[in-house]
mmCIF file of C-alpha atoms in Angstrom:
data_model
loop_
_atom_site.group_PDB
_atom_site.id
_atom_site.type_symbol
_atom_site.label_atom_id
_atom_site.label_comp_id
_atom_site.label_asym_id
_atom_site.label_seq_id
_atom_site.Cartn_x
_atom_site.Cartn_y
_atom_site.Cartn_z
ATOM 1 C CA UNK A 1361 -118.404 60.069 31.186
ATOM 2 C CA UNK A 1362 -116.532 57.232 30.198
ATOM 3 C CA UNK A 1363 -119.208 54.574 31.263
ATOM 4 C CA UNK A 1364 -121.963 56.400 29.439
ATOM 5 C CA UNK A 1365 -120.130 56.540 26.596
ATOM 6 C CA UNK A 1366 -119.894 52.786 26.722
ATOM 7 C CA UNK A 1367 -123.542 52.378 27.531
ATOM 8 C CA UNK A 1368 -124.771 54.149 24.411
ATOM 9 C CA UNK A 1369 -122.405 52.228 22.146
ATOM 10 C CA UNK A 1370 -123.568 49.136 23.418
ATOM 11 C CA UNK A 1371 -127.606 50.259 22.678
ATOM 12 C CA UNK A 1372 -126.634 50.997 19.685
ATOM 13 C CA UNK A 1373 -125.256 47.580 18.639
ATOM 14 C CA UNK A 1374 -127.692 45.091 17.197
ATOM 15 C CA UNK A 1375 -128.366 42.875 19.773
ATOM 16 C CA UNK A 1376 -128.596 39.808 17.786
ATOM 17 C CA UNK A 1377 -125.853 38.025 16.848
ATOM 18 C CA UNK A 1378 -125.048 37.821 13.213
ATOM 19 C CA UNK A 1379 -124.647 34.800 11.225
ATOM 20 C CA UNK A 1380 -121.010 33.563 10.827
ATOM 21 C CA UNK A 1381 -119.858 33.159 7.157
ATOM 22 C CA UNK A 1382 -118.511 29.724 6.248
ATOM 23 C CA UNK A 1383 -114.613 29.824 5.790
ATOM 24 C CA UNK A 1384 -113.613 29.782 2.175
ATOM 25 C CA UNK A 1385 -110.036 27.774 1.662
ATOM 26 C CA UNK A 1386 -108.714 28.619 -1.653
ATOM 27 C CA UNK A 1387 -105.351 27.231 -1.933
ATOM 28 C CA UNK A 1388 -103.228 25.084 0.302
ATOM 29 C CA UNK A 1389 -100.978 28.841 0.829
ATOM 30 C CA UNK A 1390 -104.684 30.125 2.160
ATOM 31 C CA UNK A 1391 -104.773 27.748 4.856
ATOM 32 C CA UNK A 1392 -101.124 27.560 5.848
ATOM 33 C CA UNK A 1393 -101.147 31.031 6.031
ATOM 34 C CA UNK A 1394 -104.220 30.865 8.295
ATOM 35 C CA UNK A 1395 -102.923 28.296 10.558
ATOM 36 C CA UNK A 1396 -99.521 29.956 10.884
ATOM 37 C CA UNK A 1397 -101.167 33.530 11.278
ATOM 38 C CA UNK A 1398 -102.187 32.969 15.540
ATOM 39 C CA UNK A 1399 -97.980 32.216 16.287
ATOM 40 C CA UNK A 1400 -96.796 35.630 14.415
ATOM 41 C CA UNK A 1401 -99.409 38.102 16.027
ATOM 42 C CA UNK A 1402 -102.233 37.266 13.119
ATOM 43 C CA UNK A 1403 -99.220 37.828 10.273
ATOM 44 C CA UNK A 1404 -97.613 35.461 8.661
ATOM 45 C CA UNK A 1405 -94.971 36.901 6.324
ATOM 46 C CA UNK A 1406 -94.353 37.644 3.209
ATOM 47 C CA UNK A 1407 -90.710 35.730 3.329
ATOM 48 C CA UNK A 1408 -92.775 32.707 4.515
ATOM 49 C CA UNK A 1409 -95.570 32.595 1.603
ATOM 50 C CA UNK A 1410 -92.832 33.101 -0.834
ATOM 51 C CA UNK A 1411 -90.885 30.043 0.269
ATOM 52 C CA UNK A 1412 -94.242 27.825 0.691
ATOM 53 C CA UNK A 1413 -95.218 28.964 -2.869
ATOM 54 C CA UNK A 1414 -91.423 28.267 -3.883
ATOM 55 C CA UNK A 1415 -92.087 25.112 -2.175
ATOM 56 C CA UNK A 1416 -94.967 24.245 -3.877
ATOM 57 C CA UNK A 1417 -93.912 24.079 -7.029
ATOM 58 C CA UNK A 1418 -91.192 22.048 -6.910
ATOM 59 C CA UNK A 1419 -93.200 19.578 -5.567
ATOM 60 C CA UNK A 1420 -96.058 20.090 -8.549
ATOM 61 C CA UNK A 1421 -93.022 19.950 -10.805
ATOM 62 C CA UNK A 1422 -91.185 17.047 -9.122
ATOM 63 C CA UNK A 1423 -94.489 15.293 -9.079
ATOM 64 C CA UNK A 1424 -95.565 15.682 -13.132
ATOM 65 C CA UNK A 1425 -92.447 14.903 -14.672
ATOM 66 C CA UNK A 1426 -90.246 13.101 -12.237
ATOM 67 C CA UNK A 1427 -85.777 13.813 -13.004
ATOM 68 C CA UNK A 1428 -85.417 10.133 -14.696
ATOM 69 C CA UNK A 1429 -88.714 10.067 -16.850
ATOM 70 C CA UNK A 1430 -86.458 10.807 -19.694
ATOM 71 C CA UNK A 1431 -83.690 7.968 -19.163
ATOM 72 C CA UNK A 1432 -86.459 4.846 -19.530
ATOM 73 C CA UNK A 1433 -88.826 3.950 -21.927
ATOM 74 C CA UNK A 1434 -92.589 5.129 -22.886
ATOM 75 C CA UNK A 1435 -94.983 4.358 -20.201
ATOM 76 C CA UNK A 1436 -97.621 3.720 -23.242
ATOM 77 C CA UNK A 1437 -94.850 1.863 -25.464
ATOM 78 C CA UNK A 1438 -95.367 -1.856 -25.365
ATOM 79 C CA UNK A 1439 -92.984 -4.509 -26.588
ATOM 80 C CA UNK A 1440 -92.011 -4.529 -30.279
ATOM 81 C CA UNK A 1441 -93.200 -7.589 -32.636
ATOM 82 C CA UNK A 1442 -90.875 -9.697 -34.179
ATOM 83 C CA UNK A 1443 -92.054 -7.947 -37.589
ATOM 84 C CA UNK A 1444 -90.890 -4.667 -35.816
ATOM 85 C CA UNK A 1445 -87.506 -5.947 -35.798
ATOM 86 C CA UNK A 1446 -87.255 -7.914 -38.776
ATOM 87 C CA UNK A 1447 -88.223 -5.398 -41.463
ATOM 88 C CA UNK A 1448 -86.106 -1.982 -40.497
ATOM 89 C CA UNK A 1449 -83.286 -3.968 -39.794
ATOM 90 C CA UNK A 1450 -83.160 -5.733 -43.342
ATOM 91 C CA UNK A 1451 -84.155 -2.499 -45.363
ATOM 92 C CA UNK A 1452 -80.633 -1.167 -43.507
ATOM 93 C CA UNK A 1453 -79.079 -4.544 -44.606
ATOM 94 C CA UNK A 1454 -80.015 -4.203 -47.971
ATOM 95 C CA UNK A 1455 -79.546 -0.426 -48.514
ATOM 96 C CA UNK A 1456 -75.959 -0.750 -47.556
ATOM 97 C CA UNK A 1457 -75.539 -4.226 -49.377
ATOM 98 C CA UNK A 1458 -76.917 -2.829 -52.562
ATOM 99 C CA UNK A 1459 -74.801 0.878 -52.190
ATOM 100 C CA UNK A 1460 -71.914 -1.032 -51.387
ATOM 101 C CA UNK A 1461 -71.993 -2.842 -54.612
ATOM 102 C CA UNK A 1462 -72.785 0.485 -56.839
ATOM 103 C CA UNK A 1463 -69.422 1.683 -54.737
ATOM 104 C CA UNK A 1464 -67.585 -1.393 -56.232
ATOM 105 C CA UNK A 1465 -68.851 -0.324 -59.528
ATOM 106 C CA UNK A 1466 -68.133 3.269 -59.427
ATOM 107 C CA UNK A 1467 -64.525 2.615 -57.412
ATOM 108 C CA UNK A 1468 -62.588 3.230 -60.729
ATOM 109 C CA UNK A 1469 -63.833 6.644 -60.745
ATOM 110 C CA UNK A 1470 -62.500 7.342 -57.415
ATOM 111 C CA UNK A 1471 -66.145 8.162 -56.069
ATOM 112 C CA UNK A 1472 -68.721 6.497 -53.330
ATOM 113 C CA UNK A 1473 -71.850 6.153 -52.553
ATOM 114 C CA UNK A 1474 -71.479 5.149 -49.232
ATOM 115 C CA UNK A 1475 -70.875 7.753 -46.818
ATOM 116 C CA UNK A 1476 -71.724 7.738 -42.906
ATOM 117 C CA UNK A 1477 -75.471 10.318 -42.414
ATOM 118 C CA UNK A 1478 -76.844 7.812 -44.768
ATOM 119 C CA UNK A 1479 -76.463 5.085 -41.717
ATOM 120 C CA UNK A 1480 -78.518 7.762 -39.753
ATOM 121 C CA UNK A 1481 -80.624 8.153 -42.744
ATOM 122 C CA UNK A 1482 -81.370 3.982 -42.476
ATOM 123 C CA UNK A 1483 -82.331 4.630 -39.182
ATOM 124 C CA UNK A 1484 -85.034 7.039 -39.277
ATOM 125 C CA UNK A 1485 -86.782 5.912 -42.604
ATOM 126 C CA UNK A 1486 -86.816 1.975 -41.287
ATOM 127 C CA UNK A 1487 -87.344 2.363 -38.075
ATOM 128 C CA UNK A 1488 -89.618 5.864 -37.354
ATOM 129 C CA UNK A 1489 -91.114 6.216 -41.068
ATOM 130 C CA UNK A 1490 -93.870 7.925 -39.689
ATOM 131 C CA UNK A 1491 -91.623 10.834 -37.581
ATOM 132 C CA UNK A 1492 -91.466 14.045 -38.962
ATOM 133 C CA UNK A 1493 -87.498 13.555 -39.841
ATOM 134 C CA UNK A 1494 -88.694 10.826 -42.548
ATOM 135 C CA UNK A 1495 -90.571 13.470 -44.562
ATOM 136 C CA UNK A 1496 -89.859 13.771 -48.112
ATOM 137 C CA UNK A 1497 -89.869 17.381 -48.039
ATOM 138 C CA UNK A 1498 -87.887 17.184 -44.658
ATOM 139 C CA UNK A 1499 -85.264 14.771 -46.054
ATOM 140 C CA UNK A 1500 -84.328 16.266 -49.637
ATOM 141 C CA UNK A 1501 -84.495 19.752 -48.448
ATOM 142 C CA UNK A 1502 -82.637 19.571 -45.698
ATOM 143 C CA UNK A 1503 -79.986 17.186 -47.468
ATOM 144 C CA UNK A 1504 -79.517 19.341 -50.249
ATOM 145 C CA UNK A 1505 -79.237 22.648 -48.368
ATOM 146 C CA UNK A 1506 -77.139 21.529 -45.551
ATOM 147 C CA UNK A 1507 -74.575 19.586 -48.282
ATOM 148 C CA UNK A 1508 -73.913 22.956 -49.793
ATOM 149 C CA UNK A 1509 -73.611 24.910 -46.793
ATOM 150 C CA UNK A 1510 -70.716 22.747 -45.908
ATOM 151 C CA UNK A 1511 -68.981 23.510 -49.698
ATOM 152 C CA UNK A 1512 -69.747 27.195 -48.795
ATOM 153 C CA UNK A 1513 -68.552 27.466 -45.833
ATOM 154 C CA UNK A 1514 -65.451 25.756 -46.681
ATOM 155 C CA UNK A 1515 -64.662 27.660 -49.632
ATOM 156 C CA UNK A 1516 -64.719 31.355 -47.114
ATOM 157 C CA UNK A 1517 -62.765 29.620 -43.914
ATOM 158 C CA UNK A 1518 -60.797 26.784 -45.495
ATOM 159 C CA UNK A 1519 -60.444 23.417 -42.768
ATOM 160 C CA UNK A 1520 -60.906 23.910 -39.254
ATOM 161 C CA UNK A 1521 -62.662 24.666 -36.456
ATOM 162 C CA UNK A 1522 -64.056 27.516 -37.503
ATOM 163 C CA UNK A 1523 -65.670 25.929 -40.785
ATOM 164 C CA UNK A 1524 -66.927 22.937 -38.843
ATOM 165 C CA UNK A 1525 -68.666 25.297 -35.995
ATOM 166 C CA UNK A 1526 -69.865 28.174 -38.351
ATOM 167 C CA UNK A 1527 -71.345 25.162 -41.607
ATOM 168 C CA UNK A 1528 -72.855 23.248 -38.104
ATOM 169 C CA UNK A 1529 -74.677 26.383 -37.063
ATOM 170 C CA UNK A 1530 -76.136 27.423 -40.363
ATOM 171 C CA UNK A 1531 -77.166 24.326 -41.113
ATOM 172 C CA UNK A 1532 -79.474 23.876 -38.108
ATOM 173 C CA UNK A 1533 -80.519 27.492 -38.375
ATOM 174 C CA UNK A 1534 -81.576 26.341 -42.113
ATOM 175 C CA UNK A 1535 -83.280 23.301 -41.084
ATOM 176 C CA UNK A 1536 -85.252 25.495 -38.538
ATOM 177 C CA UNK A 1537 -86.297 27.928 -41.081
ATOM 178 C CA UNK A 1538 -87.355 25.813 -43.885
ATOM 179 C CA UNK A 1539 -89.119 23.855 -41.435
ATOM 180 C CA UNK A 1540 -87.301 20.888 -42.796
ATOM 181 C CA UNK A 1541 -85.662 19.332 -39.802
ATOM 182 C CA UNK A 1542 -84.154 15.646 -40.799
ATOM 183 C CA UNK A 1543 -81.156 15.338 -38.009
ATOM 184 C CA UNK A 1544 -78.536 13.206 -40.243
ATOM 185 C CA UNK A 1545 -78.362 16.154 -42.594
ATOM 186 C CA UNK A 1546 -76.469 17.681 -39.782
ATOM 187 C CA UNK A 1547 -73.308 16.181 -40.423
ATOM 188 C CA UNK A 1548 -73.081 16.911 -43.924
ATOM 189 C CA UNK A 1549 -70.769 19.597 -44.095
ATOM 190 C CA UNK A 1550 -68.761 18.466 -41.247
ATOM 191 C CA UNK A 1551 -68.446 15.496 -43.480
ATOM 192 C CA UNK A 1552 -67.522 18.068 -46.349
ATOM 193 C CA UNK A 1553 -65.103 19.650 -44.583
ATOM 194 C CA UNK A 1554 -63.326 16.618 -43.108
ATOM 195 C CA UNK A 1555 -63.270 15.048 -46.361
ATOM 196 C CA UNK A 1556 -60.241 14.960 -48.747
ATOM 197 C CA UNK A 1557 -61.670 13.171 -51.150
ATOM 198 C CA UNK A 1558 -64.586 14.550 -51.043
ATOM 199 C CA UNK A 1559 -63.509 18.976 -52.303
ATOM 200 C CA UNK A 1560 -63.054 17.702 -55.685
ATOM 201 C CA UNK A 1561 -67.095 17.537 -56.328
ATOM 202 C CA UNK A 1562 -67.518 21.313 -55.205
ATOM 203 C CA UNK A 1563 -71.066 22.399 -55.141
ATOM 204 C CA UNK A 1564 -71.895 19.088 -56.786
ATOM 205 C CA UNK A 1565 -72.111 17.696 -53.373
ATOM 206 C CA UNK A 1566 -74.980 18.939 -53.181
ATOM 207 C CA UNK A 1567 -76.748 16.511 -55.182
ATOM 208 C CA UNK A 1568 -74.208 13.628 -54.603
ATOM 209 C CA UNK A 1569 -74.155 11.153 -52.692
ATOM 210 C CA UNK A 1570 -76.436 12.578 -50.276
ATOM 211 C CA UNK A 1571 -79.622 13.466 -52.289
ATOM 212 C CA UNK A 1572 -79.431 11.066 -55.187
ATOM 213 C CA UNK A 1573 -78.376 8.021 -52.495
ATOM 214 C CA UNK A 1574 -81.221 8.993 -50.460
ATOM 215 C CA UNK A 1575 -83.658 8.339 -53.515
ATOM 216 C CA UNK A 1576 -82.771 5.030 -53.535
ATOM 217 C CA UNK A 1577 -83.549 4.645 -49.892
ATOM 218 C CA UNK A 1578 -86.826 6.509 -50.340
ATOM 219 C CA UNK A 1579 -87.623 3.802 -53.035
ATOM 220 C CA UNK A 1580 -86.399 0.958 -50.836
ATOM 221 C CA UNK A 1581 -88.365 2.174 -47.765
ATOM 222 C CA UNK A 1582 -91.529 1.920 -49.485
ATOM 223 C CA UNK A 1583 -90.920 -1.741 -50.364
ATOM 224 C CA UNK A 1584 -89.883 -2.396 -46.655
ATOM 225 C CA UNK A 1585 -93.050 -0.959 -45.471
ATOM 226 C CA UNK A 1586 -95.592 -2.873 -48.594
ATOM 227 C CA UNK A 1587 -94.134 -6.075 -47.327
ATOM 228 C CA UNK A 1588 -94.390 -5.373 -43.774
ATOM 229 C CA UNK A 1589 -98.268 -4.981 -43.989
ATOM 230 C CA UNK A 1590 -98.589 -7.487 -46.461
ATOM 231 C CA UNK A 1591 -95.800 -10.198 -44.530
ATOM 232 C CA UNK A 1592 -96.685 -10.064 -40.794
ATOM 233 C CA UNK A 1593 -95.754 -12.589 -38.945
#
């Protein structure tokens, strides 16, 4: 019974062979899998494909943005010119020369121009004047509203730790929202709160030194850059 059984199965079979499909590989998983299929009885695993795809991508990740990209310079940054150099570092020579003699002026009054985010402030609009943190809209916005954010939150928590943590977080919060990042406006109220001589302008602080120092700079960036196109060298 058995071996006609077997006989009719086989009559009914085509008898010619049937063309063999080429062998589609469609990701480097699809072919490990394949390969390591035969040595676990035609199954691989689903531990194993979950540490080869684990696998994988660290090395994709590894590979596109190596660990110490970010501690050396631009690959596309070349060398800067001597004009480069020249320019942003003596439109920070002369903003602080000129401030510090408006401080001399104003010293009997017991106030000053010259406070330490406008160093920061130097930096960004001589040296990146293009970035988004030398923005017009960026800088005065963010100077202004950060400045009294400081004078508020000093007048609710008094000195401390808690004013310093509570003025830093609203400020960057405010920055964020107004879209008006510029970074040295960041330490304006800790420089509020930190700052003796500094309470007796209140709300004022607002507007000065900060905003009305930083129109100067604005004024004295735009000269840098005229003579930096004009002067190369």
């Amino acid at each position: 019974m058995g071996m006609q059984l077997h006989a009719h199965i086989q009559l009914l079979l085509p008898q010619t062979p049937l063309p063999s499909l080429p062998r589609l590989s469609l990701s480097p998983l699809n072919s490990i899998h394949t390969q390591c299929a035969p040595n676990k009885g035609n199954f691989c695993g689903l531990r194993t494909v979950k540490k080869l795809r684990k696998r994988d991508l660290c090395i994709v990740s590894s590979s596109s943005s190596p660990v110490w990209d970010g501690w050396a310079p631009e690959n596309n940054s070349k060398a800067p010119s001597l004009s480069d150099i020249f320019w942003p570092s003596a439109g920070a020579f002369a903003a602080m020369a000129i401030l510090g003699k408006i401080d001399q002026m104003l010293a009997p009054k017991g106030i000053s121009m010259t406070i330490a985010p406008l160093g920061a402030v130097c930096a960004v609009l001589f040296a990146t004047p293009s970035s988004p943190g030398a923005r017009k809209y960026n800088m005065f916005v963010a100077q202004i509203g950060c400045a009294a954010i400081g004078v508020l939150a000093f007048s609710i928590f008094g000195p401390g730790w808690l004013a310093r943590s509570t003025a830093l977080a609203a400020a960057v919060a405010f920055m964020i929202v107004t879209r008006a990042v510029h970074p040295p406006a960041a330490s304006l109220p800790l420089l509020f709160i930190d700052g003796v001589k500094l309470h007796h302008l209140n709300f004022w602080y607002a507007l000065f030194p900060g905003a009305a120092a930083c129109i100067f700079l604005c004024l004295l960036q735009e000269m840098v850059c005229y003579f930096k196109e004009n002067l190369k060298f």
